[in-house]
Coordinates of C-alpha atoms in Angstrom, one line a residue:
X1 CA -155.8 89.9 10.4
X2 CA -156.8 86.4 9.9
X3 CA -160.5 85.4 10.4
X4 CA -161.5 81.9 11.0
X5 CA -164.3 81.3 8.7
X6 CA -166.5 77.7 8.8
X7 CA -166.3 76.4 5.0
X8 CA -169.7 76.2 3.7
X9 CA -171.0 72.9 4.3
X10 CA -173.9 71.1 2.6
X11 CA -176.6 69.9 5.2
X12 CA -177.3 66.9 3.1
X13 CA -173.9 65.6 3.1
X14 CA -173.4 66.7 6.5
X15 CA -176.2 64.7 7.6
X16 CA -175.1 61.4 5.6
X17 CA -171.6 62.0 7.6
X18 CA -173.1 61.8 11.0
X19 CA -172.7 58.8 12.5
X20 CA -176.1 57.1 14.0
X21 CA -176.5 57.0 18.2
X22 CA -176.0 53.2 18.0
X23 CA -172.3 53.9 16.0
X24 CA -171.2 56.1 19.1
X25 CA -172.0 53.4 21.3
X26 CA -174.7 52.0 23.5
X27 CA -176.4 53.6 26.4
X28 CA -176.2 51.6 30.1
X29 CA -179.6 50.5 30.5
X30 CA -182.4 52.8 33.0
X31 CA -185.6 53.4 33.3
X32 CA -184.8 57.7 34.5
X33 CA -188.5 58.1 34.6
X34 CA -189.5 55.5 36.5
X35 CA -186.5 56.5 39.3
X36 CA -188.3 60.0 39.2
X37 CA -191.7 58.2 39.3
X38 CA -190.7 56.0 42.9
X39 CA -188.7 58.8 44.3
X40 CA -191.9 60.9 43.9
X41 CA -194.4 58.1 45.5
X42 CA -191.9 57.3 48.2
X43 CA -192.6 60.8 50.0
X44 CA -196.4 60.9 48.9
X45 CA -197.3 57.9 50.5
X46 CA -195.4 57.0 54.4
X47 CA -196.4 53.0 54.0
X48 CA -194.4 53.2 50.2
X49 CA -191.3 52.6 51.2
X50 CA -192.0 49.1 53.1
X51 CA -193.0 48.0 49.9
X52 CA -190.1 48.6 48.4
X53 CA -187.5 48.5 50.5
X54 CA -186.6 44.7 49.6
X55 CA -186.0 45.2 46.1
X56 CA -184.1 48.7 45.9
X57 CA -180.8 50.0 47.0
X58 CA -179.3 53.0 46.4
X59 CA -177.2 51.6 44.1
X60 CA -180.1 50.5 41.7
X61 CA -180.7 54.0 40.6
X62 CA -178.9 54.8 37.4
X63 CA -178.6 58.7 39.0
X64 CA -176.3 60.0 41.5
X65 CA -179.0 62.7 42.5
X66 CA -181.2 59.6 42.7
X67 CA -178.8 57.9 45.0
X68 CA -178.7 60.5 47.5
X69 CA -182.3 60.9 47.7
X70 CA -183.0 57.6 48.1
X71 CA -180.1 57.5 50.9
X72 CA -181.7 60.0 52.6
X73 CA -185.3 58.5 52.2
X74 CA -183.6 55.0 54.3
X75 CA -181.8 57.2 56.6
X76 CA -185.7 58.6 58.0
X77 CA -186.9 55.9 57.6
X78 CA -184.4 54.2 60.1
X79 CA -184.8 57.2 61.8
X80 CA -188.8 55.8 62.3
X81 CA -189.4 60.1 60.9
X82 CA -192.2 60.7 58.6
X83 CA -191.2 60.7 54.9
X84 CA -192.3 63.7 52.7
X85 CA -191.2 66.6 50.7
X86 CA -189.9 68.9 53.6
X87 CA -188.2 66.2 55.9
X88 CA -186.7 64.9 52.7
X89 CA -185.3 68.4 52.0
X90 CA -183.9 68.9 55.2
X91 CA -182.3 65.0 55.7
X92 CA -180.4 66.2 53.0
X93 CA -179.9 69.9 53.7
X94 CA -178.3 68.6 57.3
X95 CA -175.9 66.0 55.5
X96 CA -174.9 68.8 52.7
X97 CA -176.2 66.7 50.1
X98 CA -178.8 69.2 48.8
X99 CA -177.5 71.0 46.1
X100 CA -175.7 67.6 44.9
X101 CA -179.6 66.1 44.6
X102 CA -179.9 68.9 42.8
X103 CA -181.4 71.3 44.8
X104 CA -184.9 71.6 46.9
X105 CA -186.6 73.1 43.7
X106 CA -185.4 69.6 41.9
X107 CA -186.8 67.3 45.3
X108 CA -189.9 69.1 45.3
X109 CA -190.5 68.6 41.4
X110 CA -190.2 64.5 41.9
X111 CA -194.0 64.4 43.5
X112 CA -195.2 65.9 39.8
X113 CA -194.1 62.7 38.2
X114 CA -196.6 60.7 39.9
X115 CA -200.1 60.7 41.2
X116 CA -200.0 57.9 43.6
X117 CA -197.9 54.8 44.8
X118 CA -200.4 52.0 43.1
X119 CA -197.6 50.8 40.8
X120 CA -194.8 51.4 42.8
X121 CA -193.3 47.6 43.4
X122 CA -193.7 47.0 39.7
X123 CA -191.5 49.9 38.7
X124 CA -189.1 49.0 41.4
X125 CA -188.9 45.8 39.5
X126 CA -187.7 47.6 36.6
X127 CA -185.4 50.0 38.6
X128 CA -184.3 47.0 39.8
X129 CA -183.6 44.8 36.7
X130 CA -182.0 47.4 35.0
X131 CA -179.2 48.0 37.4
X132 CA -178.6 44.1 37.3
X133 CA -177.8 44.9 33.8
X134 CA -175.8 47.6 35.1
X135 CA -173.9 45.3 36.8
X136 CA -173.4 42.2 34.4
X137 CA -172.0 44.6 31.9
X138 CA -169.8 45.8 34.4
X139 CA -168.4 42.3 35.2
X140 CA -168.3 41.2 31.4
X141 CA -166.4 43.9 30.8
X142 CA -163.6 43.4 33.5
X143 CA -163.6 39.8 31.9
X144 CA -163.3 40.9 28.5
X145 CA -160.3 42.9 29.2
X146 CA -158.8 40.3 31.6
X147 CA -158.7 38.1 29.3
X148 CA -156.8 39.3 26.7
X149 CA -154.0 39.9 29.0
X150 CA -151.4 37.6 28.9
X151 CA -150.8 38.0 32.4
X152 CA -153.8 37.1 33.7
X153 CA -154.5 33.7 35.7
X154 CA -157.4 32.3 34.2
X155 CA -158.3 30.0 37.2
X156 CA -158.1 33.1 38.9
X157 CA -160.2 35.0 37.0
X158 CA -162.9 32.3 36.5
X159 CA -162.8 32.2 40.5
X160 CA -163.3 35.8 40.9
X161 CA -165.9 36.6 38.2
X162 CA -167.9 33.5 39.5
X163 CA -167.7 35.6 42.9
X164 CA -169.1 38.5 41.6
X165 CA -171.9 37.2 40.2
X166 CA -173.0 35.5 43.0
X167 CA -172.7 39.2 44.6
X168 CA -175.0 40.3 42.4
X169 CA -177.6 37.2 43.0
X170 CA -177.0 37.9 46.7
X171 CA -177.7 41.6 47.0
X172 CA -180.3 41.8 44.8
X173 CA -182.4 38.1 44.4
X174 CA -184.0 37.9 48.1
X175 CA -186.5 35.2 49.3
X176 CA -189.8 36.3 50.3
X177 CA -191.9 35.2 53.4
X178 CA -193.6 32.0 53.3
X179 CA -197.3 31.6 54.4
X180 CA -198.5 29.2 56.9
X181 CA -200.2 27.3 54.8
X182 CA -197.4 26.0 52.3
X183 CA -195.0 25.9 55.3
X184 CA -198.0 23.2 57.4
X185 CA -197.5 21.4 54.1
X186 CA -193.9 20.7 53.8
X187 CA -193.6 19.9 57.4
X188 CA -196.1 17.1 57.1
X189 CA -194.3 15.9 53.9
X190 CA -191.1 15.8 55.8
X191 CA -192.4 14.0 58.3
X192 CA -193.9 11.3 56.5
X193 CA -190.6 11.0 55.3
X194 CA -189.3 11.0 58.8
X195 CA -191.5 8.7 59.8
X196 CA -190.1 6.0 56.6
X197 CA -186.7 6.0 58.4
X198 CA -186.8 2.9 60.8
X199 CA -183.1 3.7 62.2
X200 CA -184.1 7.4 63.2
X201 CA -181.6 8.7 61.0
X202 CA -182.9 12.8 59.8
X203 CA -179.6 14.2 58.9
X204 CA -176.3 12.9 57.5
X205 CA -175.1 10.0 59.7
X206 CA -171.9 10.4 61.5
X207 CA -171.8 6.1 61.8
X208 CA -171.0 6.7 65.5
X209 CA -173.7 5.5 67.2
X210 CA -174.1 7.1 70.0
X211 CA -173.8 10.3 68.9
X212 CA -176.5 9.6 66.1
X213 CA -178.7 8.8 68.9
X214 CA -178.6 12.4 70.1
X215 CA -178.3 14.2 67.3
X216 CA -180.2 12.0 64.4
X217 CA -177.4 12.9 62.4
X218 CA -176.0 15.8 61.2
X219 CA -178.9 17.8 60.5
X220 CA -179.5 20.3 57.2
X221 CA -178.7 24.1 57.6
X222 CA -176.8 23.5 60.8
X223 CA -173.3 24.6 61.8
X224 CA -171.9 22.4 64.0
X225 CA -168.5 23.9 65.6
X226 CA -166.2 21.4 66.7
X227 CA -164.0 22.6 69.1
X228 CA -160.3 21.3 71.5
X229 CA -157.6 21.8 72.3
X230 CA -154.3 20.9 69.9
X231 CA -153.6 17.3 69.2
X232 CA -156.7 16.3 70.6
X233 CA -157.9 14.5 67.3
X234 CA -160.1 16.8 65.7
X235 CA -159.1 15.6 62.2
X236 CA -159.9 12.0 63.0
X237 CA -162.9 12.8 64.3
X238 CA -164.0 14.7 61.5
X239 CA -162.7 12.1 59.2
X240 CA -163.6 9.1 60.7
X241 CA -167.5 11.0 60.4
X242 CA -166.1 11.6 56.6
X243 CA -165.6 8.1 55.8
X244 CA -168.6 6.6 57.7
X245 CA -171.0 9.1 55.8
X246 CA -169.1 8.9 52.5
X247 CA -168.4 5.2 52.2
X248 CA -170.9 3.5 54.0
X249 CA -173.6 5.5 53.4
X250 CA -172.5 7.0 49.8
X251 CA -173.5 10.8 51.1
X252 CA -170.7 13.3 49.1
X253 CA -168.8 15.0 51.7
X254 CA -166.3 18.0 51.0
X255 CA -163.8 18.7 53.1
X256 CA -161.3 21.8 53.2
X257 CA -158.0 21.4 54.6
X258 CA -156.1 24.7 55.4
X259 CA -153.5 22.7 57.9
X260 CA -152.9 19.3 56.1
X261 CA -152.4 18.8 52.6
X262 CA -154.9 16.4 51.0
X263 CA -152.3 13.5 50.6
X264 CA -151.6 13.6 54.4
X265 CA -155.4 13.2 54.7
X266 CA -155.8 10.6 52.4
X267 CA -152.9 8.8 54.4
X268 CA -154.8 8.7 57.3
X269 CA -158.2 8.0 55.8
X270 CA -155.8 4.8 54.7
X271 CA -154.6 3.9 58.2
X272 CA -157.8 4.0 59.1
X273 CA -159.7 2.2 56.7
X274 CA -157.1 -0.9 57.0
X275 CA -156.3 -0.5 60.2
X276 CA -152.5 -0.3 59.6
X277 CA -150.2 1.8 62.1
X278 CA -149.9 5.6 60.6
X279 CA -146.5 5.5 61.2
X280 CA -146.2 2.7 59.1
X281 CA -147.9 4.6 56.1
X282 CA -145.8 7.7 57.0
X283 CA -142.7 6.0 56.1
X284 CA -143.9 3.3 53.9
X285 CA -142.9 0.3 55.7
X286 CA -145.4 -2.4 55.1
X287 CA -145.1 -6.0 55.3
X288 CA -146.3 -7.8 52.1
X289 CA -149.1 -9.1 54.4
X290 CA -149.6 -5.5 54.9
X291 CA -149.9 -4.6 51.3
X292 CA -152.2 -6.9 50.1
X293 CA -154.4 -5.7 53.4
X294 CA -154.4 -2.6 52.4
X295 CA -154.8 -3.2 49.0
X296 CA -158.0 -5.4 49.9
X297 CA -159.8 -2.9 52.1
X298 CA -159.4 0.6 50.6
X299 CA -161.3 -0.5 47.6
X300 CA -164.8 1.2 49.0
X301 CA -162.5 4.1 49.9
X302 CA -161.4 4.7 46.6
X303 CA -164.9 5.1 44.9
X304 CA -166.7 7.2 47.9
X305 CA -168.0 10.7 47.1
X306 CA -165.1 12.2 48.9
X307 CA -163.7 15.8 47.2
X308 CA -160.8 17.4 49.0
X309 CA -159.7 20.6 48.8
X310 CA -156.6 21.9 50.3
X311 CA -155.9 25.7 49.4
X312 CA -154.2 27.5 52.0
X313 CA -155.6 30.9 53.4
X314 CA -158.7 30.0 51.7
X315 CA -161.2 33.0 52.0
X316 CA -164.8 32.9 52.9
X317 CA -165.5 34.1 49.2
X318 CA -163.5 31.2 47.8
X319 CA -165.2 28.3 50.0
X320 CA -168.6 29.7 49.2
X321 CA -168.0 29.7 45.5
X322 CA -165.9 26.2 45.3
X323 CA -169.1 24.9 47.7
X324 CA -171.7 26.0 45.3
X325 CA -169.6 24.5 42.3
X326 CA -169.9 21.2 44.0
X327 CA -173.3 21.2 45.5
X328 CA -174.3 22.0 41.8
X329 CA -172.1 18.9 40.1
X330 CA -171.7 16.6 42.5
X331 CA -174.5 17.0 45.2
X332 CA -172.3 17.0 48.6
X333 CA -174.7 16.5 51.4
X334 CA -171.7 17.5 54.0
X335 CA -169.2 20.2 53.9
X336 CA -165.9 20.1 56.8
X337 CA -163.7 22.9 57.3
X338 CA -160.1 22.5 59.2
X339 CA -159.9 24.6 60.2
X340 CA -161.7 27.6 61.3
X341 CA -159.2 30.2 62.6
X342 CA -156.9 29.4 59.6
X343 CA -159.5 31.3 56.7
X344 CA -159.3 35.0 56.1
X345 CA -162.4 36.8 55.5
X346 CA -161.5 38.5 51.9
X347 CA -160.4 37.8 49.0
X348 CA -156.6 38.9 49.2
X349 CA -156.1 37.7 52.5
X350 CA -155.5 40.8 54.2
X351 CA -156.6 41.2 57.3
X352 CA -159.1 43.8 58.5
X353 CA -156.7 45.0 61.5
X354 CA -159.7 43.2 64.0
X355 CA -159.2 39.4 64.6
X356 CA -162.0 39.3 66.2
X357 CA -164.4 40.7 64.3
X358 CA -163.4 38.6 61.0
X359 CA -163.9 35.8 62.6
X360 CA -167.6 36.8 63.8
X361 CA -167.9 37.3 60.3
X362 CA -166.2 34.0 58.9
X363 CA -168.7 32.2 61.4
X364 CA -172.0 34.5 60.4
X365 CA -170.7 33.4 56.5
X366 CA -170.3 29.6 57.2
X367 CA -173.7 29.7 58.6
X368 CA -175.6 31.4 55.7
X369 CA -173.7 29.1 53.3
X370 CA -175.1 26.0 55.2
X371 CA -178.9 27.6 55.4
X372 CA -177.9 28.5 51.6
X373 CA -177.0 24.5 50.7
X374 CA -179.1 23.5 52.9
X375 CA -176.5 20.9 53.8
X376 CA -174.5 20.3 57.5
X377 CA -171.6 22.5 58.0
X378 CA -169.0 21.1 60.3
X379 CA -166.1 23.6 61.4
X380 CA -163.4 22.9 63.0
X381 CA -162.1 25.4 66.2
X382 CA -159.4 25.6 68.3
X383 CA -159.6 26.1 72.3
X384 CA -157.7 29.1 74.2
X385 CA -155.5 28.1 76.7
X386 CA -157.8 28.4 79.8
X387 CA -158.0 25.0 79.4
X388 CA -154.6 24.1 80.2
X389 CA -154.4 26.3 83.4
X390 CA -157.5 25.2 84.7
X391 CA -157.4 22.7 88.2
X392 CA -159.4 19.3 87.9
X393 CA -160.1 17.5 84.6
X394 CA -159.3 20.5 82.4
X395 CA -163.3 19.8 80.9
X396 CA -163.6 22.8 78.0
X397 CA -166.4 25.5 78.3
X398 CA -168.1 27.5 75.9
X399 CA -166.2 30.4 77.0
X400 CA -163.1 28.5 76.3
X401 CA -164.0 29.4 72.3
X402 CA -161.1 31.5 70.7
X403 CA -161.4 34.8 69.4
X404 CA -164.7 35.1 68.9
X405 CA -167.9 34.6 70.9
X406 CA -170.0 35.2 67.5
X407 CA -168.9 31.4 67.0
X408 CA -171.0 30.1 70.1
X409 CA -174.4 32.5 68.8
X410 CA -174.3 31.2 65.2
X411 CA -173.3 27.7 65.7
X412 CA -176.4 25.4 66.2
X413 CA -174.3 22.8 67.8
X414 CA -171.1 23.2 69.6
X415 CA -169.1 20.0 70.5
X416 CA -166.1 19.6 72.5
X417 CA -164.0 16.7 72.2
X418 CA -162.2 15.5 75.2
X419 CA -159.8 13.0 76.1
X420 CA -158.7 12.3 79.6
X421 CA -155.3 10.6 79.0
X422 CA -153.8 13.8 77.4
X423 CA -154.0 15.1 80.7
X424 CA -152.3 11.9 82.4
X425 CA -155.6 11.1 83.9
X426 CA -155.7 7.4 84.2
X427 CA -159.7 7.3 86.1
X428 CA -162.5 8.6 85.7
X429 CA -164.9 10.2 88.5
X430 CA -166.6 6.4 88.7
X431 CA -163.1 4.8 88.7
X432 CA -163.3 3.2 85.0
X433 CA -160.1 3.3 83.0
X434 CA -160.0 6.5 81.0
X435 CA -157.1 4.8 78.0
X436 CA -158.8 5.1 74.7
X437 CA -161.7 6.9 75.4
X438 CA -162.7 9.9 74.0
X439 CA -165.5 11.9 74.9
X440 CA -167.7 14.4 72.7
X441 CA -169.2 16.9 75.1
X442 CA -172.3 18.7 73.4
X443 CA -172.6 22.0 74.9
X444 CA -174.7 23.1 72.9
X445 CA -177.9 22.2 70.3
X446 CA -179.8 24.5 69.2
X447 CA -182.5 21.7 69.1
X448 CA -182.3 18.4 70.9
X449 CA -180.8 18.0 74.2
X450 CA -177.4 18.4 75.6
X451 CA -175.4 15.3 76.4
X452 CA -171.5 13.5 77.0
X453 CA -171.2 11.0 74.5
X454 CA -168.2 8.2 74.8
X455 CA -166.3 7.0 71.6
X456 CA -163.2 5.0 71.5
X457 CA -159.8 6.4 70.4
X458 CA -157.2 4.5 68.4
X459 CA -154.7 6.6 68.2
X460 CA -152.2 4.6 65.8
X461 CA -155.1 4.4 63.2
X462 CA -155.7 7.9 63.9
X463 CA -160.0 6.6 64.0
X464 CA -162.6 7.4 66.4
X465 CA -165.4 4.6 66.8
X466 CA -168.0 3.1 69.4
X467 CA -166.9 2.2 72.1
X468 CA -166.7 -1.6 72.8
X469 CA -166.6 -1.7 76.3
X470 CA -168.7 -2.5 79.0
X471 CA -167.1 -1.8 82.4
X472 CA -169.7 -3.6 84.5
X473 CA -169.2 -7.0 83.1
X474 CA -166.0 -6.5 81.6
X475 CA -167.2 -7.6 78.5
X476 CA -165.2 -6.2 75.1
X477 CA -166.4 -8.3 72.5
X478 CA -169.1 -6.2 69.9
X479 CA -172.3 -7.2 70.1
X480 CA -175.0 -6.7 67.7
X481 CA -177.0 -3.2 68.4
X482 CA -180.8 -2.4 67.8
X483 CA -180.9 -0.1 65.3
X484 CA -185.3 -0.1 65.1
X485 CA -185.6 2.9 67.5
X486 CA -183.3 5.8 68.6
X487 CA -183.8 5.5 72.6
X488 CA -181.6 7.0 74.6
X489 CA -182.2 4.5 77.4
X490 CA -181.5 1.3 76.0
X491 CA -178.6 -0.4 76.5
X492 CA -175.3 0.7 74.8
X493 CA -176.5 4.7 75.7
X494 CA -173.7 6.2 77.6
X495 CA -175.9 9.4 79.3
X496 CA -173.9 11.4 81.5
X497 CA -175.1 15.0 83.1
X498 CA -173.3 17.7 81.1
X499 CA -171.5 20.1 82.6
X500 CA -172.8 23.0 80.0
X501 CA -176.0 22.5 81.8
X502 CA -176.9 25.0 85.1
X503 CA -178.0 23.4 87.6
X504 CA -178.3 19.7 85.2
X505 CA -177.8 16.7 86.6
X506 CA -174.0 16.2 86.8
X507 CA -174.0 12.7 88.0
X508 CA -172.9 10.1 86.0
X509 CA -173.7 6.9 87.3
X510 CA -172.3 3.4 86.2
X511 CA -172.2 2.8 82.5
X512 CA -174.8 0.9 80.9
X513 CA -173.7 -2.2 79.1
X514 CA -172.4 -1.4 76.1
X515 CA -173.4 -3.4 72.7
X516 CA -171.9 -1.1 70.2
X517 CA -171.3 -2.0 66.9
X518 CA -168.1 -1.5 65.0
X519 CA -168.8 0.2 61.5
X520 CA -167.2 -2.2 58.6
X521 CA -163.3 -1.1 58.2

């Protein structure tokens, strides 16, 4: 019979054999005492956890045990039930949690490890620190062993790793409350600075001048939802605010095309600027007079702050990380999306199985990027078909909005941009000729008033700009126009009663005189 017998072994040697801690590798970073230590004040003391509750989650406890305790403490406290020992136990006795916590005995040993919740917020810190490192290891290591394969898209990892970390800024780097004091401050200092602007120009000028009148330009933090129905000219619009805020007034604009590819945009940015028929761009038949036109004017166009991006399917994650790339190098003061319903609210495009619902979120996501930027988002939006089947001038509605009514609560300005011709109306209600007009219905703004503002349309530029006009003296030559004040009464305002407005004045009246003038193109 064989016996296995351990050869005698020298506890000398043995000990120079065996390798150190750090040779077995490294430990993740925690702080298992301090976990104990919050866990332990969090049901001594029932105002602990509002402390807090900002700067943990469960996932910054190194512990599972710790997680589900913590889990529990939140679900109480949403609960608005007292937080101690016993309700503790049971929270987790009625999820069947208790035992994997381990065990009341184990709950009811966390109030030893501390006497009182004095120190709590500065151990959370710690708690909260250390699983930061938690997760920056985590990433670097996906990176490390992406990158070594051979088959990985490096574009596509530098996309995706720059997404995570900005997860883990986001979920755990949170801005505290301000006090009134500092907040009096700044919004004396802005205004003073408000005040310095003779033209009344606040926000990011659109160079339509009408519409700046109401608006003061596209203001920071706002999303501005532009809304209509197909081959209305929501592109032009948007790019004919691109160019005027880009080249004349040298802010950087970003725009992200999901329908058109950026040469088709930069075509029509070139129709526009030297006023040469699109058609004639599409198919490249020019004139030689035509050339050296075009050659001539697009010179300011070619050195604007313009950056256009035209991935298709682009995700909320992707925009947020390509817009913080660029706010960071280039300082874009104006980002345009085209459009909205075309973006998918992952990563791998798939959809959640609720249209609706990832849209609300796409909207939610475009507004905290533009409160995160502080820069003016503009989104573009399609119309359902109620419009069409509507009697009368087929005017859009808020409720017209597709898929989602999220769109019309986050937005902070909703426009709708109407032309009359489209619908083979030649006359308006006043009897004025409706050919090249185009109207930008604000239905609604979040803070300033609600107005119908009239731009011209030329459709073979594919350009919106003032309108020219003046129906009462039949005058169409541009005139020079005031640009000291912002009054909505003096001549050249178009004010007409909008029909967003319960019970507002829906009368129109005759149209002032109109002393527009045309931006440089």
């Amino acid at each position: 019979m064989k016996t296995n017998v351990r050869p005698a072994t020298n506890r000398n040697n043995w000990t120079k054999r065996a390798p150190a801690v750090s040779e077995l590798g490294k430990m993740p970073p925690q702080a298992i005492d301090l976990e104990e230590a919050v866990l332990g004040a969090l049901m001594l003391e029932k105002d602990a956890l509002t402390t807090v509750i900002d700067i943990l989650r469960p996932q910054s406890f190194y512990k599972e045990s710790h997680q589900r305790i913590f889990k529990a403490i939140l679900a109480l406290f949403d609960k608005s039930e007292p937080i101690d020992i016993l309700t503790v136990t049971q929270e987790l006795r009625e999820i069947g949690e208790l035992e994997l916590a381990g065990g009341a005995y184990f709950v009811t040993q966390l109030t030893t490890r501390v006497n009182s919740a004095a120190n709590i917020e500065y151990h959370a810190r710690i708690i909260s620190e250390n699983s930061i490192k938690r997760d920056l290891i985590s990433i670097s290591s996906e990176v490390l062993t992406r990158a070594f394969e051979d088959t990985t898209d490096v574009f596509d990892l530098l996309d995706s790793t720059e997404a995570k970390l900005y997860e883990v800024s986001e979920s755990n780097i949170r801005k505290n409350f301000d006090d009134m004091r500092s907040l009096m401050h700044q919004a004396l200092k802005e205004l003073e600075e408000k005040r310095k602007q003779a033209d009344g120009l606040t926000g990011v000028p659109s160079g339509l001048t009408a519409l700046d009148r109401v608006t003061s330009g596209w203001q920071k933090s706002d999303l501005i939802i532009l809304a209509a129905r197909p081959a209305m000219g929501k592109t032009a619009f948007v790019l004919s605010c691109l160019r005027n805020a880009a080249v004349d007034f040298k802010k950087g604009v970003a725009i992200f095309s999901l329908e058109m590819s950026s040469l088709q945009l930069v075509n029509r940015l070139i129709s526009s600027e030297a006023e040469l028929d699109s058609e004639k761009i599409k198919k490249g038949s020019l004139e030689e007079y035509e050339w050296a036109q075009l050659n001539h004017k697009i010179s300011k166009l070619t050195e604007a702050p313009i950056f256009i991006d035209d991935t298709p399917g682009l995700s909320i994650r992707e925009l947020r990380t390509k817009c913080r790339r660029l706010k960071a190098q280039y300082d874009i003061q104006m980002i345009i999306i085209d459009y909205l319903q075309l973006m998918s609210g992952n990563s791998d495009g798939k959809g959640s199985g609720n249209r609706e619902q990832e849209i609300a979120s796409i909207s939610r996501a475009l507004k905290m990027l533009a409160k995160e930027l502080s820069v003016p988002v503009i989104a573009l939006s399609q119309l359902s078909r109620a419009v069409e089947t509507r009697g009368g001038d087929k005017r859009p509605m808020l409720s017209d909005l597709r898929e989602s009514g999220s769109i019309e609560q986050d937005a902070d300005m909703v426009l709708f941009l109407y032309r009359p011709e489209y619908y083979g109306l030649t006359e308006d209600e006043m009897g004025n000729p409706t050919a090249g007009i185009g109207e930008v219905i604000i239905a609604k703004h979040r803070n300033g008033s609600l107005e119908n503002v009239q731009l011209k349309f030329i459709g073979k530029y594919t350009k919106f700009t003032n309108l020219d006009n003046d129906y009462s003296s039949g005058d169409s030559g541009f005139n020079a126009l005031p640009n000291s004040t912002f009054d909505t009464e003096s001549p050249g305002f178009i004010r007409l009663g909008s029909r967003m407005n319960d019970g507002g004045d829906n009368g129109g009246g005759g149209f002032p005189a109109s002393n527009f003038e045309e931006p440089p193109f």
